[in-house]
Amino acid sequence: HVQLVESGGGSVHVGGSLRLSCAASGYTYSSYCMGWFRQVPGQEREGVAAMFTGGSSGPHIYYADWAKGRFTISTDNDKNTLYLQMDNLKPDDTAMYFCAAEGYGGSCRVGKDFAHWGQGTQVTVS
């Protein structure tokens, strides 16, 4: 049973930084796609970034256009943890942030419909 637990959210001033973590457990996949999303109440969920790991050519990373240059997705495979480094934060970045994952089935992209989801961590920028 795959479990994803996010942490690292909080309140930060405009221009500040946060690093979100997503601890994964219960994995049995040899390769997988993981991603970050965010959602503001009353709005649709929005893909932030995605990463395919386990391939022979190394990780493949994808970002939403608006996230490029400010957000960085990464993993620590030894810790089974996915990260999202968020820099130069803006009020519009205020949202609940979720991580998601599934075994790689030939497609990994920002905003894909993942099989497994965490509960989310709130980020507030003011």
mmCIF file of C-alpha atoms in Angstrom:
data_model
loop_
_atom_site.group_PDB
_atom_site.id
_atom_site.type_symbol
_atom_site.label_atom_id
_atom_site.label_comp_id
_atom_site.label_asym_id
_atom_site.label_seq_id
_atom_site.Cartn_x
_atom_site.Cartn_y
_atom_site.Cartn_z
ATOM 1 C CA HIS A 1 0.000 0.000 0.000
ATOM 2 C CA VAL A 2 1.637 3.215 -1.207
ATOM 3 C CA GLN A 3 1.573 6.099 1.243
ATOM 4 C CA LEU A 4 2.666 9.662 0.570
ATOM 5 C CA VAL A 5 3.072 12.168 3.381
ATOM 6 C CA GLU A 6 3.834 15.814 2.648
ATOM 7 C CA SER A 7 5.513 18.238 5.025
ATOM 8 C CA GLY A 8 7.318 21.552 4.954
ATOM 9 C CA GLY A 9 4.455 23.892 4.257
ATOM 10 C CA GLY A 10 3.898 27.058 6.219
ATOM 11 C CA SER A 11 3.679 30.808 6.040
ATOM 12 C CA VAL A 12 6.372 32.824 4.310
ATOM 13 C CA HIS A 13 6.847 36.392 3.180
ATOM 14 C CA VAL A 14 6.858 37.411 -0.452
ATOM 15 C CA GLY A 15 10.231 36.566 -1.967
ATOM 16 C CA GLY A 16 10.924 33.866 0.567
ATOM 17 C CA SER A 17 11.573 30.159 0.078
ATOM 18 C CA LEU A 18 10.178 26.864 1.276
ATOM 19 C CA ARG A 19 11.131 23.265 0.672
ATOM 20 C CA LEU A 20 8.318 20.752 0.639
ATOM 21 C CA SER A 21 8.965 17.084 1.306
ATOM 22 C CA CYS A 22 6.974 14.021 0.358
ATOM 23 C CA ALA A 23 7.902 10.827 2.168
ATOM 24 C CA ALA A 24 6.917 7.735 0.215
ATOM 25 C CA SER A 25 6.459 4.223 1.536
ATOM 26 C CA GLY A 26 5.047 0.960 0.293
ATOM 27 C CA TYR A 27 6.686 1.227 -3.114
ATOM 28 C CA THR A 28 7.361 -1.855 -5.195
ATOM 29 C CA TYR A 29 7.997 -0.219 -8.563
ATOM 30 C CA SER A 30 11.326 -0.361 -10.332
ATOM 31 C CA SER A 31 10.622 2.963 -11.980
ATOM 32 C CA TYR A 32 7.989 5.555 -11.263
ATOM 33 C CA CYS A 33 6.619 8.962 -11.990
ATOM 34 C CA MET A 34 6.134 11.434 -9.162
ATOM 35 C CA GLY A 35 4.749 14.922 -9.189
ATOM 36 C CA TRP A 36 3.653 18.000 -7.295
ATOM 37 C CA PHE A 37 0.329 19.750 -7.630
ATOM 38 C CA ARG A 38 -1.329 22.681 -5.967
ATOM 39 C CA GLN A 39 -4.904 23.725 -5.444
ATOM 40 C CA VAL A 40 -6.654 26.830 -4.244
ATOM 41 C CA PRO A 41 -10.184 26.388 -2.852
ATOM 42 C CA GLY A 42 -12.731 26.808 -5.608
ATOM 43 C CA GLN A 43 -10.169 26.300 -8.357
ATOM 44 C CA GLU A 44 -8.964 23.302 -10.311
ATOM 45 C CA ARG A 45 -5.917 21.382 -9.215
ATOM 46 C CA GLU A 46 -2.798 22.574 -11.048
ATOM 47 C CA GLY A 47 0.276 20.570 -11.908
ATOM 48 C CA VAL A 48 3.561 22.096 -10.769
ATOM 49 C CA ALA A 49 6.282 19.602 -11.687
ATOM 50 C CA ALA A 50 6.872 15.925 -12.398
ATOM 51 C CA MET A 51 9.812 13.586 -12.379
ATOM 52 C CA PHE A 52 10.383 10.180 -13.932
ATOM 53 C CA THR A 53 13.024 8.113 -12.184
ATOM 54 C CA GLY A 54 14.319 4.605 -12.657
ATOM 55 C CA GLY A 55 15.257 4.813 -16.303
ATOM 56 C CA SER A 56 18.715 4.018 -17.591
ATOM 57 C CA SER A 57 19.270 7.575 -18.846
ATOM 58 C CA GLY A 58 18.692 9.213 -15.483
ATOM 59 C CA PRO A 59 15.774 11.221 -14.161
ATOM 60 C CA HIS A 60 13.532 13.185 -16.491
ATOM 61 C CA ILE A 61 12.092 16.378 -15.052
ATOM 62 C CA TYR A 62 9.146 18.426 -16.218
ATOM 63 C CA TYR A 63 7.792 21.786 -15.034
ATOM 64 C CA ALA A 64 4.756 23.884 -15.662
ATOM 65 C CA ASP A 65 5.903 26.932 -17.615
ATOM 66 C CA TRP A 66 5.131 29.289 -14.763
ATOM 67 C CA ALA A 67 7.183 27.167 -12.316
ATOM 68 C CA LYS A 68 10.396 27.145 -14.335
ATOM 69 C CA GLY A 69 13.184 29.093 -12.679
ATOM 70 C CA ARG A 70 11.503 29.323 -9.272
ATOM 71 C CA PHE A 71 10.558 25.742 -8.374
ATOM 72 C CA THR A 72 12.854 22.713 -8.348
ATOM 73 C CA ILE A 73 11.745 19.097 -8.030
ATOM 74 C CA SER A 74 14.205 16.505 -6.767
ATOM 75 C CA THR A 75 14.391 13.166 -5.011
ATOM 76 C CA ASP A 76 16.493 11.441 -2.389
ATOM 77 C CA ASN A 77 16.108 7.785 -3.297
ATOM 78 C CA ASP A 78 17.883 6.630 -0.143
ATOM 79 C CA LYS A 79 15.214 8.387 1.907
ATOM 80 C CA ASN A 80 12.344 7.617 -0.495
ATOM 81 C CA THR A 81 11.533 11.305 -0.430
ATOM 82 C CA LEU A 82 10.442 13.740 -3.102
ATOM 83 C CA TYR A 83 11.158 17.444 -2.668
ATOM 84 C CA LEU A 84 9.895 20.702 -4.090
ATOM 85 C CA GLN A 85 12.164 23.680 -3.534
ATOM 86 C CA MET A 86 10.186 26.883 -3.976
ATOM 87 C CA ASP A 87 12.057 30.175 -4.282
ATOM 88 C CA ASN A 88 11.007 33.786 -4.795
ATOM 89 C CA LEU A 89 7.520 32.952 -3.610
ATOM 90 C CA LYS A 90 4.599 35.153 -4.558
ATOM 91 C CA PRO A 91 1.127 35.597 -3.057
ATOM 92 C CA ASP A 92 -0.301 33.676 -6.036
ATOM 93 C CA ASP A 93 1.682 30.640 -4.878
ATOM 94 C CA THR A 94 -0.588 30.371 -1.839
ATOM 95 C CA ALA A 95 -2.281 26.977 -2.108
ATOM 96 C CA MET A 96 -2.471 23.465 -0.742
ATOM 97 C CA TYR A 97 0.390 21.488 -2.259
ATOM 98 C CA PHE A 98 0.078 17.776 -2.932
ATOM 99 C CA CYS A 99 2.503 15.125 -4.052
ATOM 100 C CA ALA A 100 1.446 12.199 -6.203
ATOM 101 C CA ALA A 101 3.048 9.075 -7.582
ATOM 102 C CA GLU A 102 2.565 5.882 -9.525
ATOM 103 C CA GLY A 103 4.573 3.173 -11.193
ATOM 104 C CA TYR A 104 5.881 4.318 -14.534
ATOM 105 C CA GLY A 105 3.568 3.118 -17.285
ATOM 106 C CA GLY A 106 5.083 4.907 -20.266
ATOM 107 C CA SER A 107 3.984 8.443 -19.491
ATOM 108 C CA CYS A 108 5.198 11.047 -17.032
ATOM 109 C CA ARG A 109 4.176 14.648 -17.370
ATOM 110 C CA VAL A 110 3.043 17.630 -15.346
ATOM 111 C CA GLY A 111 -0.583 17.306 -14.370
ATOM 112 C CA LYS A 112 -1.076 13.643 -15.207
ATOM 113 C CA ASP A 113 -3.703 11.672 -13.356
ATOM 114 C CA PHE A 114 -1.703 9.821 -10.697
ATOM 115 C CA ALA A 115 -2.815 6.731 -8.829
ATOM 116 C CA HIS A 116 -1.545 7.709 -5.374
ATOM 117 C CA TRP A 117 -1.880 11.030 -3.551
ATOM 118 C CA GLY A 118 -0.796 12.588 -0.312
ATOM 119 C CA GLN A 119 -2.993 14.656 1.976
ATOM 120 C CA GLY A 120 -1.353 17.969 1.170
ATOM 121 C CA THR A 121 0.547 20.696 2.965
ATOM 122 C CA GLN A 122 -0.563 24.322 3.064
ATOM 123 C CA VAL A 123 1.660 27.094 1.747
ATOM 124 C CA THR A 124 0.733 30.707 2.475
ATOM 125 C CA VAL A 125 2.664 33.626 1.018
ATOM 126 C CA SER A 126 1.959 37.140 2.228
#
